[in-house]
mmCIF file of C-alpha atoms in Angstrom:
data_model
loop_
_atom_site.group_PDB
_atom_site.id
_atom_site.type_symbol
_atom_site.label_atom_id
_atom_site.label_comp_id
_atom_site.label_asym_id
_atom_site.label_seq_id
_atom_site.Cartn_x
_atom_site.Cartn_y
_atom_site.Cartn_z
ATOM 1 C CA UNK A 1178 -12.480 4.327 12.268
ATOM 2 C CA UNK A 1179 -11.279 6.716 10.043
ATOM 3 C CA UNK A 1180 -11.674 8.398 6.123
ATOM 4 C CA UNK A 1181 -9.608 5.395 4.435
ATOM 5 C CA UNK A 1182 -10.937 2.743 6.606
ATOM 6 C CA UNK A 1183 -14.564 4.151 5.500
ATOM 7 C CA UNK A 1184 -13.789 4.472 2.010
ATOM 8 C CA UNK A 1185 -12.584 0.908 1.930
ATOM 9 C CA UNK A 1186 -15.964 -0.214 3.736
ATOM 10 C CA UNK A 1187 -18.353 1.407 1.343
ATOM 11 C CA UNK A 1188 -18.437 -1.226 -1.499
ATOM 12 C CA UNK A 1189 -21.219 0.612 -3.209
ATOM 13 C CA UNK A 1190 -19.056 3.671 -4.529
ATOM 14 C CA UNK A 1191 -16.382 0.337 -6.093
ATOM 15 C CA UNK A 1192 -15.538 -0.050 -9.697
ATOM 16 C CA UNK A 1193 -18.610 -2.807 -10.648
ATOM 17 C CA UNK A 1194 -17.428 -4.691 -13.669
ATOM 18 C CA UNK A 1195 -14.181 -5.530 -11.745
ATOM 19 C CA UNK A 1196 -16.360 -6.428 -8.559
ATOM 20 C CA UNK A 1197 -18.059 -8.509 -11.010
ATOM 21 C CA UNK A 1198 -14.738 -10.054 -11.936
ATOM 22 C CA UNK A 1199 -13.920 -10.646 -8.597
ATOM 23 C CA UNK A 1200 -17.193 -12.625 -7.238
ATOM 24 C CA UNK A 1201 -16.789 -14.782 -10.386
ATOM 25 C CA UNK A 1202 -12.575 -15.547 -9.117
ATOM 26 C CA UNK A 1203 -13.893 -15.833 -5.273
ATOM 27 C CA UNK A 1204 -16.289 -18.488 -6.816
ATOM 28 C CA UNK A 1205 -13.344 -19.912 -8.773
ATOM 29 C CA UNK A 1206 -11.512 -20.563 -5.099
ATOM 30 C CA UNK A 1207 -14.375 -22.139 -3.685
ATOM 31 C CA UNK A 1208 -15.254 -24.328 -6.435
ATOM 32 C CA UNK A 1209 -11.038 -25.584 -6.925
ATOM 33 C CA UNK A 1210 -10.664 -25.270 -3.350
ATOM 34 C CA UNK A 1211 -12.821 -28.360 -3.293
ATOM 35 C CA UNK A 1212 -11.474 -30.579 -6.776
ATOM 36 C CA UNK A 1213 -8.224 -30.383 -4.786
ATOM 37 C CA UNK A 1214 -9.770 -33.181 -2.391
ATOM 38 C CA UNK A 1215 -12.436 -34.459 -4.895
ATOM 39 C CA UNK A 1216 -10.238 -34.259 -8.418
ATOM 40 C CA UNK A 1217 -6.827 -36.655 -8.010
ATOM 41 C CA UNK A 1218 -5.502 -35.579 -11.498
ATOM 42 C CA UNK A 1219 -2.153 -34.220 -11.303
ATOM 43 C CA UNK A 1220 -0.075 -32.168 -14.042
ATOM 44 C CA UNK A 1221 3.651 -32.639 -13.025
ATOM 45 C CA UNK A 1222 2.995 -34.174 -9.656
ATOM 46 C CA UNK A 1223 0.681 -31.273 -8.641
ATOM 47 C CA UNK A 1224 -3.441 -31.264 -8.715
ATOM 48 C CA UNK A 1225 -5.217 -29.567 -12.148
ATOM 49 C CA UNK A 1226 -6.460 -27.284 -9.654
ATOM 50 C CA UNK A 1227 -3.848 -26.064 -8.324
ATOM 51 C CA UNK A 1228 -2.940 -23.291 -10.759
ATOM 52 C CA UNK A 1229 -6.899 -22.030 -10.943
ATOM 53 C CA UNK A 1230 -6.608 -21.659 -7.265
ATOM 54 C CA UNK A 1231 -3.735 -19.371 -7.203
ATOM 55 C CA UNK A 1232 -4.725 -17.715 -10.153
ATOM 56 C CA UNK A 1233 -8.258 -16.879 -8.312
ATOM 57 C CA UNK A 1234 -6.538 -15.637 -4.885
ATOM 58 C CA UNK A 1235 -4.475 -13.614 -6.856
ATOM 59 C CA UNK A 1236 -6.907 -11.742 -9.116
ATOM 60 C CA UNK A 1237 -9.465 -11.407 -6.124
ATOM 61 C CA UNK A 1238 -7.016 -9.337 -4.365
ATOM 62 C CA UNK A 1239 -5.190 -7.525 -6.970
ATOM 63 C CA UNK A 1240 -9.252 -7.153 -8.748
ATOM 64 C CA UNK A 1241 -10.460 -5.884 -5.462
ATOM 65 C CA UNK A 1242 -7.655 -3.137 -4.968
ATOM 66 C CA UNK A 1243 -8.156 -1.509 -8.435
ATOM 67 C CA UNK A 1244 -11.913 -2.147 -8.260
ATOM 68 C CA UNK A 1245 -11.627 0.470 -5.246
ATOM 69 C CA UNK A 1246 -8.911 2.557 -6.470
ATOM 70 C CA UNK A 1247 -10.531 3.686 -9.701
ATOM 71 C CA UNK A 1248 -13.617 5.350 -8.243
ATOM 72 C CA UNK A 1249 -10.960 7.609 -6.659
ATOM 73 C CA UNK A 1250 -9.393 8.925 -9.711
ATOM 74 C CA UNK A 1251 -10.452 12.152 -10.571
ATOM 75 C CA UNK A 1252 -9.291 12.679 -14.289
ATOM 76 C CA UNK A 1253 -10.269 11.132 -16.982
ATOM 77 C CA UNK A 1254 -13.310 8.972 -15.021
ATOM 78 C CA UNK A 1255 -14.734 7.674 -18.061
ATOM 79 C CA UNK A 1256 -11.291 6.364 -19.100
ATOM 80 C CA UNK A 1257 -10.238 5.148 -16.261
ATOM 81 C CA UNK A 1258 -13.774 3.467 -15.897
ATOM 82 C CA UNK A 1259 -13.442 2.233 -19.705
ATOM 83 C CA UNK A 1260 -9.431 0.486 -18.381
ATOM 84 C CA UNK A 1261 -11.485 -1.260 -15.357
ATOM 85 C CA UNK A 1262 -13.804 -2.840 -18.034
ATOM 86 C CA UNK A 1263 -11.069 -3.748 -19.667
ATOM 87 C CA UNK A 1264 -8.621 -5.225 -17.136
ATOM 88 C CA UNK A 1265 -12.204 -7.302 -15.712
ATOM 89 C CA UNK A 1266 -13.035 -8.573 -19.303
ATOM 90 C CA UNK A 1267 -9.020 -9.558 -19.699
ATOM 91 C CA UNK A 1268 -9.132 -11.519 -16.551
ATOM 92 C CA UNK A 1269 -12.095 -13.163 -16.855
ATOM 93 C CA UNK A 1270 -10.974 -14.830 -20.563
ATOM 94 C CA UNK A 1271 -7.593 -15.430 -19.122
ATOM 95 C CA UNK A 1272 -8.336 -16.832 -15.619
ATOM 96 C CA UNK A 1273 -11.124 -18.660 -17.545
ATOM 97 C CA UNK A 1274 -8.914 -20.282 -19.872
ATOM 98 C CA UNK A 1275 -6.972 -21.723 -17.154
ATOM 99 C CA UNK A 1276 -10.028 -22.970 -15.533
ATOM 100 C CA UNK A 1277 -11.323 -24.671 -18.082
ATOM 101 C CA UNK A 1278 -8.130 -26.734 -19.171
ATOM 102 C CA UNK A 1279 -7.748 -27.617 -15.516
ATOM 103 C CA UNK A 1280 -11.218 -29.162 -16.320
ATOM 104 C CA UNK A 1281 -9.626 -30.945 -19.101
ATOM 105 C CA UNK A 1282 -6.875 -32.146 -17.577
ATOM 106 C CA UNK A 1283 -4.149 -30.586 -19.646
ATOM 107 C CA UNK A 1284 -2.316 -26.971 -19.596
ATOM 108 C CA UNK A 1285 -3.276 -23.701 -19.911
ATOM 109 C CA UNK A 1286 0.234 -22.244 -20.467
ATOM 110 C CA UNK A 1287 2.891 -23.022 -23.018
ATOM 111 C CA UNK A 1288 1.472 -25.359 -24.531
ATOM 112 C CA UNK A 1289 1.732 -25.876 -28.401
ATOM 113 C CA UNK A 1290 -0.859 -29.088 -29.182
ATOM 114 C CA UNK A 1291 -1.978 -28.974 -32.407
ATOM 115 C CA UNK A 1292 -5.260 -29.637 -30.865
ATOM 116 C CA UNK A 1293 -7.439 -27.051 -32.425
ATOM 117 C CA UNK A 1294 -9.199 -25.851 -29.065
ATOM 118 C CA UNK A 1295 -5.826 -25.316 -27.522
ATOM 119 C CA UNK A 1296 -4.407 -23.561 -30.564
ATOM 120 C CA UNK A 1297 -7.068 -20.701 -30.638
ATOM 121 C CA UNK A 1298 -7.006 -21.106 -26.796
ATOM 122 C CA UNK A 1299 -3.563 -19.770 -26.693
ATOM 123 C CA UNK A 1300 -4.020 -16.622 -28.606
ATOM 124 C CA UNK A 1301 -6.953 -15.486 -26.926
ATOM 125 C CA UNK A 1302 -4.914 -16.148 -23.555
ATOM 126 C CA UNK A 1303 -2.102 -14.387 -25.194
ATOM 127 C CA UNK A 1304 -4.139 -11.207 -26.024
ATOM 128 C CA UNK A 1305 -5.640 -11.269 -22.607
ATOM 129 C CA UNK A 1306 -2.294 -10.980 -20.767
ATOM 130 C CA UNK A 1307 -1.568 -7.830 -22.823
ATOM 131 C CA UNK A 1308 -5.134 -6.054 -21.710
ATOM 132 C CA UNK A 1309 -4.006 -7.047 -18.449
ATOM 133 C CA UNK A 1310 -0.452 -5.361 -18.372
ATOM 134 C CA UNK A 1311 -1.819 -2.463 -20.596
ATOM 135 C CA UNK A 1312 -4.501 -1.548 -18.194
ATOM 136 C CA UNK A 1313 -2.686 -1.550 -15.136
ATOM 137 C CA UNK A 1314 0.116 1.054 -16.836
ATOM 138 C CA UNK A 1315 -2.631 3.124 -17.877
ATOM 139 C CA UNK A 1316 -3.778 3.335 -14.405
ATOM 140 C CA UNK A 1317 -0.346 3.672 -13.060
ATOM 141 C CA UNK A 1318 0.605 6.522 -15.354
ATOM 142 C CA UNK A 1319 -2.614 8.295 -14.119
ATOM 143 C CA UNK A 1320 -1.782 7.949 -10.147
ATOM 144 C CA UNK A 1321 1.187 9.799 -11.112
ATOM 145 C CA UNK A 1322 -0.808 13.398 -12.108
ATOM 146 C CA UNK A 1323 -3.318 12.995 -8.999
ATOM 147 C CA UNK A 1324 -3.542 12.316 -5.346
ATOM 148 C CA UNK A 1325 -5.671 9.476 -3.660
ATOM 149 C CA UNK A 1326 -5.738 10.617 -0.016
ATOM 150 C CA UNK A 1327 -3.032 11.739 2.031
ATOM 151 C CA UNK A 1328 0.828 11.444 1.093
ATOM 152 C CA UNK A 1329 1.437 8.244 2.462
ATOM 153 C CA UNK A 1330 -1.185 6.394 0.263
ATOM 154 C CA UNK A 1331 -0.875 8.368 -2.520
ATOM 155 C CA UNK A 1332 2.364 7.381 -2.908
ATOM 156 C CA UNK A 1333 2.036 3.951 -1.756
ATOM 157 C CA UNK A 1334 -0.631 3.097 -4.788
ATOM 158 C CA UNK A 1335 1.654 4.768 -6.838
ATOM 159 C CA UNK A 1336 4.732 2.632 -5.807
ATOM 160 C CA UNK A 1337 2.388 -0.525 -5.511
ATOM 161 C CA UNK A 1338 0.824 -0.170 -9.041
ATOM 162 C CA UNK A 1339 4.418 0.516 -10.262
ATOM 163 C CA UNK A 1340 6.149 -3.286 -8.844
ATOM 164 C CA UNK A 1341 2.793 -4.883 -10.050
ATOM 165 C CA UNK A 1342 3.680 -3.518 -13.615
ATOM 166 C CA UNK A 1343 7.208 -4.028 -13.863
ATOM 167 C CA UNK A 1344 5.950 -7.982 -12.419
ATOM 168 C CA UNK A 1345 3.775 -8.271 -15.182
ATOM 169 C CA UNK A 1346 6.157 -7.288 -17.443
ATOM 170 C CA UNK A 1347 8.527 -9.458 -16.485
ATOM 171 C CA UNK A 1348 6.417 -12.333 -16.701
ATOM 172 C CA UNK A 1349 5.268 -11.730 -20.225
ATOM 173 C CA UNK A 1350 9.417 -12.338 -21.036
ATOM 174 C CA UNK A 1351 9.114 -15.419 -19.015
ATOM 175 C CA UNK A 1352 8.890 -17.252 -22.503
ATOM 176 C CA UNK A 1353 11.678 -15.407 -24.329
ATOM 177 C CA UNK A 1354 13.692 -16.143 -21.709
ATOM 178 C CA UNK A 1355 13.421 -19.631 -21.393
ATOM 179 C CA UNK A 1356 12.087 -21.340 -24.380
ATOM 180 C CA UNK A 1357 15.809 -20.926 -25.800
ATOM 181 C CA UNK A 1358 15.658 -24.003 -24.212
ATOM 182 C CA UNK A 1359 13.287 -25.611 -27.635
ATOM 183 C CA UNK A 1360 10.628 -27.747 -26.425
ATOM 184 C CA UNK A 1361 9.926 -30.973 -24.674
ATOM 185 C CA UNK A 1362 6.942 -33.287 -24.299
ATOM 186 C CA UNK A 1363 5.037 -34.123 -21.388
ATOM 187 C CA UNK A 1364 1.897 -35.963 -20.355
ATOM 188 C CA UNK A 1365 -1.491 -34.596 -19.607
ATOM 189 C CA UNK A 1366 -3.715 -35.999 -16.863
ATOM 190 C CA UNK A 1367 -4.728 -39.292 -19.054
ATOM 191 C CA UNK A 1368 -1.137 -39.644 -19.694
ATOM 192 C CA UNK A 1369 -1.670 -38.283 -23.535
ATOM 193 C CA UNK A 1370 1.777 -36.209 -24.931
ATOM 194 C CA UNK A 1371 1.560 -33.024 -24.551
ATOM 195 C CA UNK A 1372 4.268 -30.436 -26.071
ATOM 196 C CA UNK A 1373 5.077 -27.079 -23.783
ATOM 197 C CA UNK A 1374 7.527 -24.564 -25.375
ATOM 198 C CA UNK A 1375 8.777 -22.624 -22.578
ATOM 199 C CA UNK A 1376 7.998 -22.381 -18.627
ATOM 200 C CA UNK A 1377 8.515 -20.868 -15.707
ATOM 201 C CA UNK A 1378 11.755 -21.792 -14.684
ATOM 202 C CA UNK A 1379 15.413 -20.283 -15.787
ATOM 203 C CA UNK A 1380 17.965 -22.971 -16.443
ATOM 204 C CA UNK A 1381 15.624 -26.358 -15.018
ATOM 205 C CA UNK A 1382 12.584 -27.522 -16.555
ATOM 206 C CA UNK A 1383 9.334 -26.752 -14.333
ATOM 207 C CA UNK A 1384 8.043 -29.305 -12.385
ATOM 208 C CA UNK A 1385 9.137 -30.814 -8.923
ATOM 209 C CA UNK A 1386 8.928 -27.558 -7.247
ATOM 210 C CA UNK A 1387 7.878 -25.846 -3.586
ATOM 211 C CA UNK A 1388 4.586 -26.892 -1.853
ATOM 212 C CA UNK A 1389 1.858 -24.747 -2.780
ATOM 213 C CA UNK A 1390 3.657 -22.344 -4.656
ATOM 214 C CA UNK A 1391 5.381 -25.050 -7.541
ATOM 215 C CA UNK A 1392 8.709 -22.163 -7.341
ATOM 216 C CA UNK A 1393 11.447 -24.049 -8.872
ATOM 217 C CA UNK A 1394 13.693 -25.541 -6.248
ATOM 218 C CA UNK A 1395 16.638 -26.297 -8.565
ATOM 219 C CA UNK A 1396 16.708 -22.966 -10.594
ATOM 220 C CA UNK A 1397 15.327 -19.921 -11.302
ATOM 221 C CA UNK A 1398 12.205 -19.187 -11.678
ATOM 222 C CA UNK A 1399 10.645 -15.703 -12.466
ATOM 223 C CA UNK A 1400 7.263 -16.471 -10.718
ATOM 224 C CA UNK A 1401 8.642 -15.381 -7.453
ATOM 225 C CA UNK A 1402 9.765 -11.280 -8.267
ATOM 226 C CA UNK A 1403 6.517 -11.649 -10.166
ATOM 227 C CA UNK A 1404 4.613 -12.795 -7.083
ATOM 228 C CA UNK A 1405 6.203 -9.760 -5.467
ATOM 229 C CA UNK A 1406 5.277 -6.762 -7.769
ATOM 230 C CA UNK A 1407 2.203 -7.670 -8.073
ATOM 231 C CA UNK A 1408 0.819 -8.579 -4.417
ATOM 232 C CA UNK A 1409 3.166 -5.678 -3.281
ATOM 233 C CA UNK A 1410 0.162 -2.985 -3.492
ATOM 234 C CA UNK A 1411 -1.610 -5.136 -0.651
ATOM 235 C CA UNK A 1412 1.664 -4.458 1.701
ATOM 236 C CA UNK A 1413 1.225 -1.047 0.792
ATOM 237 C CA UNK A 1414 -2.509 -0.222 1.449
ATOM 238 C CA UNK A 1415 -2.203 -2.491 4.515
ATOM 239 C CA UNK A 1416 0.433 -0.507 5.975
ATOM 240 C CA UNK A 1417 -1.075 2.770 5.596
ATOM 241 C CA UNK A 1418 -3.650 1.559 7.034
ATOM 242 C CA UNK A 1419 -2.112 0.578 10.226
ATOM 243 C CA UNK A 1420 -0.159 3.943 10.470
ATOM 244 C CA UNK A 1421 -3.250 5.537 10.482
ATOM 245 C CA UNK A 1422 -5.073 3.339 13.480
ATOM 246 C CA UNK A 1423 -1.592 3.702 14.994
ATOM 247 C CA UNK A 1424 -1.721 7.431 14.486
ATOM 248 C CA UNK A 1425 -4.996 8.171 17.090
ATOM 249 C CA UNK A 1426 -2.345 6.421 20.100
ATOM 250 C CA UNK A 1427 0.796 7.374 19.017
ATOM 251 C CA UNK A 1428 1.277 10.802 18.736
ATOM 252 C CA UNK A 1429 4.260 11.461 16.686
ATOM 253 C CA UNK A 1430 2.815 9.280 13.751
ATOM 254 C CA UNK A 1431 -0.327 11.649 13.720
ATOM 255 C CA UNK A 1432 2.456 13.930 11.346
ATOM 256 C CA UNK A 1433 1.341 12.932 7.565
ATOM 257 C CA UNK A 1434 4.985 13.098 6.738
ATOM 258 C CA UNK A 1435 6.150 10.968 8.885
ATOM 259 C CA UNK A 1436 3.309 8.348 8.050
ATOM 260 C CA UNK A 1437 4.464 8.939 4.701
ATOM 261 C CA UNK A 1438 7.725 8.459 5.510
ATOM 262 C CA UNK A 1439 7.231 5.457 7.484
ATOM 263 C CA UNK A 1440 4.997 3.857 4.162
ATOM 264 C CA UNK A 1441 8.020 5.233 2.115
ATOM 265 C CA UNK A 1442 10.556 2.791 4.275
ATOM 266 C CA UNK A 1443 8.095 -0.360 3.346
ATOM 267 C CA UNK A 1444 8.279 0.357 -0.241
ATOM 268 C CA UNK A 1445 12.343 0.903 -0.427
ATOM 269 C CA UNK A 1446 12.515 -2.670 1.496
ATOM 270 C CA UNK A 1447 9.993 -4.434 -1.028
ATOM 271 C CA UNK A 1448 11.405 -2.775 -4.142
ATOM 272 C CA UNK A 1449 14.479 -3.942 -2.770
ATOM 273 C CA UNK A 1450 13.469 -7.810 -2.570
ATOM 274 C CA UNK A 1451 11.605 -7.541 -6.139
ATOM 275 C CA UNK A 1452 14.817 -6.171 -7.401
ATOM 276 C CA UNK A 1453 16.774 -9.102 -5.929
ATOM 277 C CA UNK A 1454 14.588 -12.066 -6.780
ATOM 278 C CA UNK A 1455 14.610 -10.841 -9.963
ATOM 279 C CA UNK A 1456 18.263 -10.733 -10.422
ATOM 280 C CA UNK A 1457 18.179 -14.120 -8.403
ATOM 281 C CA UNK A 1458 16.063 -16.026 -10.838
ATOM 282 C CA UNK A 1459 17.825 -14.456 -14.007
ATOM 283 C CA UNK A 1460 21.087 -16.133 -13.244
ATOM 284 C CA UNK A 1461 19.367 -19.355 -12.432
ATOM 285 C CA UNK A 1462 19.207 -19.592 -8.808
ATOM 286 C CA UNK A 1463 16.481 -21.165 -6.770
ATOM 287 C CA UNK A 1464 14.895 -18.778 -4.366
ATOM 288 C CA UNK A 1465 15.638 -20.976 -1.631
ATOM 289 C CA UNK A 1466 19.438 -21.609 -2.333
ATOM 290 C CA UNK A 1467 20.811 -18.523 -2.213
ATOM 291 C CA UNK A 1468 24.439 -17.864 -2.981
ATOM 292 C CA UNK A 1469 26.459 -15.320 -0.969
ATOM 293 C CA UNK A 1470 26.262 -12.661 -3.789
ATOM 294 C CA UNK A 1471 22.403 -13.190 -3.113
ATOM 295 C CA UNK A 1472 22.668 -12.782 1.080
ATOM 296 C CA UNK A 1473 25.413 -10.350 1.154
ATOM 297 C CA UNK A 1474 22.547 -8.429 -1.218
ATOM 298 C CA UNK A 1475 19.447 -9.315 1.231
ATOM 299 C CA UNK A 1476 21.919 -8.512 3.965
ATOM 300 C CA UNK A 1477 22.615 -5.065 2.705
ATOM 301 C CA UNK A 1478 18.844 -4.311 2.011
ATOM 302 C CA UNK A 1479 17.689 -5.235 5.259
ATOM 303 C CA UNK A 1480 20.738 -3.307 7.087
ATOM 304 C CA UNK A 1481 19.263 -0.342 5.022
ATOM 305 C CA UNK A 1482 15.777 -0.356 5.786
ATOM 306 C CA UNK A 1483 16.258 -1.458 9.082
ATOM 307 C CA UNK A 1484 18.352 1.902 9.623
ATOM 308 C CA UNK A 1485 16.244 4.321 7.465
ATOM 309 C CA UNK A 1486 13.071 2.906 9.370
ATOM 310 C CA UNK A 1487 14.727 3.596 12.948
ATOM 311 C CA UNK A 1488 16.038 7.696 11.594
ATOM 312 C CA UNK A 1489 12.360 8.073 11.006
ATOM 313 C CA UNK A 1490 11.183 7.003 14.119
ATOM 314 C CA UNK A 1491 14.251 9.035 16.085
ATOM 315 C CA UNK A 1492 13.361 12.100 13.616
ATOM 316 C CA UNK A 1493 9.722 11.865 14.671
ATOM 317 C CA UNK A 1494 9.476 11.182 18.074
ATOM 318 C CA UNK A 1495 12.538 14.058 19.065
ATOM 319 C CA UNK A 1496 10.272 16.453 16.743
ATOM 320 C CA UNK A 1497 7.668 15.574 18.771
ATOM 321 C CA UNK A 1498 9.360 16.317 21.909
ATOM 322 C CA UNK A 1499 10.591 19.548 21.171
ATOM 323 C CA UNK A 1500 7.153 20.455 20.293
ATOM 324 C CA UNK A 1501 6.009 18.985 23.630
ATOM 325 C CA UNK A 1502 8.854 21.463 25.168
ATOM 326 C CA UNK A 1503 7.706 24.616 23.349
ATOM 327 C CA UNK A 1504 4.012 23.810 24.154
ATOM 328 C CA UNK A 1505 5.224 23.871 27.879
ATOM 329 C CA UNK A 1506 7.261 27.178 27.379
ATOM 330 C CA UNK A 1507 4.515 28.753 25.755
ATOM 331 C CA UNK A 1508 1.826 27.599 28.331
ATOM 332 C CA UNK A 1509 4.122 29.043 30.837
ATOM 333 C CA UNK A 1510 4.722 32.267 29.739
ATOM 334 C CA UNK A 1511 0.861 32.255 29.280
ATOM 335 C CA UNK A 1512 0.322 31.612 32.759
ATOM 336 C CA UNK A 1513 3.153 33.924 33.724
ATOM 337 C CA UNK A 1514 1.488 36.669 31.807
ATOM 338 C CA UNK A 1515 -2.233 36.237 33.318
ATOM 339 C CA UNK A 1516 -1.129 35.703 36.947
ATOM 340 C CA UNK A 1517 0.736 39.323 36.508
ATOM 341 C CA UNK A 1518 -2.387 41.256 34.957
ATOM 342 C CA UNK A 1519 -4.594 39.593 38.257
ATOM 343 C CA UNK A 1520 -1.862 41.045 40.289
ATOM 344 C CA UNK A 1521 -2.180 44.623 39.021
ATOM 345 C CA UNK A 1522 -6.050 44.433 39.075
ATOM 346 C CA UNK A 1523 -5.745 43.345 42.732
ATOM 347 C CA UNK A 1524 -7.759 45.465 45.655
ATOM 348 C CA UNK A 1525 -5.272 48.175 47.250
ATOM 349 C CA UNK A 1526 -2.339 47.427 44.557
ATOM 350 C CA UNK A 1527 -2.702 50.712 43.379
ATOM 351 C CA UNK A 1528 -3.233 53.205 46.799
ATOM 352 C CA UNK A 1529 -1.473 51.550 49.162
ATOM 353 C CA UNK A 1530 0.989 54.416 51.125
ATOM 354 C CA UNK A 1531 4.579 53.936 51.076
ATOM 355 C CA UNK A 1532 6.009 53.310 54.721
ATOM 356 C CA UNK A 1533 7.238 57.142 54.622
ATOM 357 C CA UNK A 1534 3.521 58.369 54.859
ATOM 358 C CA UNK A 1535 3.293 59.298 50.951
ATOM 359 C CA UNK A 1536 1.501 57.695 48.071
ATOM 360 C CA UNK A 1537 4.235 55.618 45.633
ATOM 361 C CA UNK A 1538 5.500 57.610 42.747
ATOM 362 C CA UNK A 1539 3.328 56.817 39.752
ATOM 363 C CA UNK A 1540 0.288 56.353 42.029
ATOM 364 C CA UNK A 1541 -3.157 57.445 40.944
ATOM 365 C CA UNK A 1542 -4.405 58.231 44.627
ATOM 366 C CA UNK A 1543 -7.154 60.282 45.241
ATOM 367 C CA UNK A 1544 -6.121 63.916 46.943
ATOM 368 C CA UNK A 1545 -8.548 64.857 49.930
ATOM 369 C CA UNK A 1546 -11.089 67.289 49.180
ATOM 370 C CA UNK A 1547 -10.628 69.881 51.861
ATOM 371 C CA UNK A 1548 -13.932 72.065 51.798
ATOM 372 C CA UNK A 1549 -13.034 75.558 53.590
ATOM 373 C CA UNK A 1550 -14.053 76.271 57.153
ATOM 374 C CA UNK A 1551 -17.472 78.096 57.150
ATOM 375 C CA UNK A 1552 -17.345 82.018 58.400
ATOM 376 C CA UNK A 1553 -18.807 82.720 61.430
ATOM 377 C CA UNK A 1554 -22.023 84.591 61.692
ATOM 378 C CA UNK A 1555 -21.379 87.751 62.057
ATOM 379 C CA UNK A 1556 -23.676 89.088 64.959
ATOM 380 C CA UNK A 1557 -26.679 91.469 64.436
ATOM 381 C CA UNK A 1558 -26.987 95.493 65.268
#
């Protein structure tokens, strides 16, 4: 269809450790995809499995997206390929870890047993979320010194690798921010204590929260901006995408700056709802009970994007006609220009008489040759 949709086909050209990564989290989905009807253990009212299967959509798309992105980097290749490595080992120990206590019945996160497994469980999972966060701002920092494509996806990986960042940043203070809190007990699977120092949620405990999800409905909870900055890349590359099928039917999108433009509108709007889910869950506030500080804010981003979206699109398509206008003019004058060298090279154009009997002023016609009257013989003697 076109250059990006064929470098996103040709799977042979990806990173492989972090395809590697991502087969073994596809697997992961299939495999809790099914303990969710076979398993009935619950942790707070929600299935063991739950959390592996969100964990394993999550790192097959975000694994996927840099497993295709790398290739593409130009500098430093061996680094970059070295970070990959890196970022696949990380999430196979961490999204493993998870796996494997949803096999046990208890939790992966928070939790401070004294059970021995779960002890050096926790600081391997620990170090793991650092390789994580420490190999996507490597990669980040290197989009910024090189182009991937045009301007549009250039600067939507850039923008997209930037939110997922600043999400995984903000969920490594998830702790900090609310185990001020201390710590409470809780039961396992079997209905053995279990003691969790921190959570999710900002002001409310976790549990008890949205279908599928678990978001806190009765606070804050920092999973959601999270969610955003790091899925946000997706948005991006899917965008571009459809700018550029767009662009062969439309033709004022076939412009790379206004495509980039366009991609630049979707990342001001998403930035905008990272920035205020963030702010959201800091003071406490379930995502879905938002105060009017919180929709007079969602109000104002929409308003914004909705306008710069529609001055692209006016920019673009009255560009488009002008150019439409001066194509015309020019063809014209083209025309203009050939139909008055045919009429000079026309038969006659240039002997015709004037009606007073003499050739036109100017004219190049021919002069009769007049040949002078023979003498008469003269006669003999």
């Amino acid at each position: 269809m076109n250059r990006l949709g064929d470098q996103l086909s040709d799977v042979r050209l990806w990173h492989r450790p972090l395809m590697i990564m991502t087969a073994a989290m596809s697997a992961l989905v299939v495999v809790a995809s099914v303990g969710l009807f076979v398993d009935g253990r619950e942790l707070m009212h929600q299935s063991v499995w739950a959390k592996p299967l969100k964990f394993g959509v999550s790192f097959v798309m975000y694994g996927a997206t840099l497993a295709w992105l790398i290739p593409k980097l130009r500098r430093a290749r061996r680094t970059m390929r070295a970070v990959g490595t890196v970022f696949a080992v990380a999430g196979l120990i961490d999204v493993g870890f998870i796996a494997v206590q949803a096999a046990r019945g208890t939790y992966s996160h928070f939790n401070a047993s004294t059970d021995p497994f779960d002890r050096i469980g926790q600081q391997i999972f620990s170090t793991g979320v650092f390789g994580l966060f420490g190999a996507s701002l490597v990669v980040a920092v290197m989009l910024l010194f090189q182009r991937v494509g045009d301007a549009a996806l250039t600067w939507s990986l850039r923008a997209g690798l930037g939110l997922a960042v600043l999400g995984m940043a903000l969920a490594s203070f998830i702790t900090g921010w609310t185990s001020s809190a201390g710590s409470r007990t809780v039961e396992d699977a079997y209905g053995n204590p279990v003691p969790l120092v921190g959570g999710h949620g900002v002001g409310t405990p976790d549990g008890g929260g949205m279908p599928i999800t678990n978001w806190s409905t009765t606070g804050g909870d920092l999973r959601v901006p999270h969610f955003i900055g790091l899925h946000s890349i997706q948005l991006f590359v899917l965008t571009v995408l459809a700018l550029t099928f767009f662009a062969a039917r439309i033709g004022w999108l076939r412009h790379e700056r206004v495509r980039a433009q366009l991609a630049g509108v979707v990342i001001l709007g998403c930035s905008s709802l990272f920035a205020i889910t963030a702010w959201q869950a800091l003071r406490g506030q379930s995502l879905i009970h938002p105060d009017a500080a919180t929709w007079t804010a969602l109000a104002v981003a929409a308003v914004m994007t909705a306008l710069t979206a529609g001055l692209v699109v006016m920019v673009a398509h009255r560009n488009q006609l002008a150019l439409r206008a001066e194509a015309t003019r020019r063809s014209e004058r083209v025309r203009r220009n050939r139909a008055a060298r045919h009429d000079d090279r026309a038969p006659g154009s240039e002997t015709a008489p004037t009606g007073d009997g003499h050739a036109p002023v100017g004219s190049r016609q021919a002069v009769p040759h007049h040949r002078p009257a023979s003498t008469p013989p003269r006669p003999s003697a």
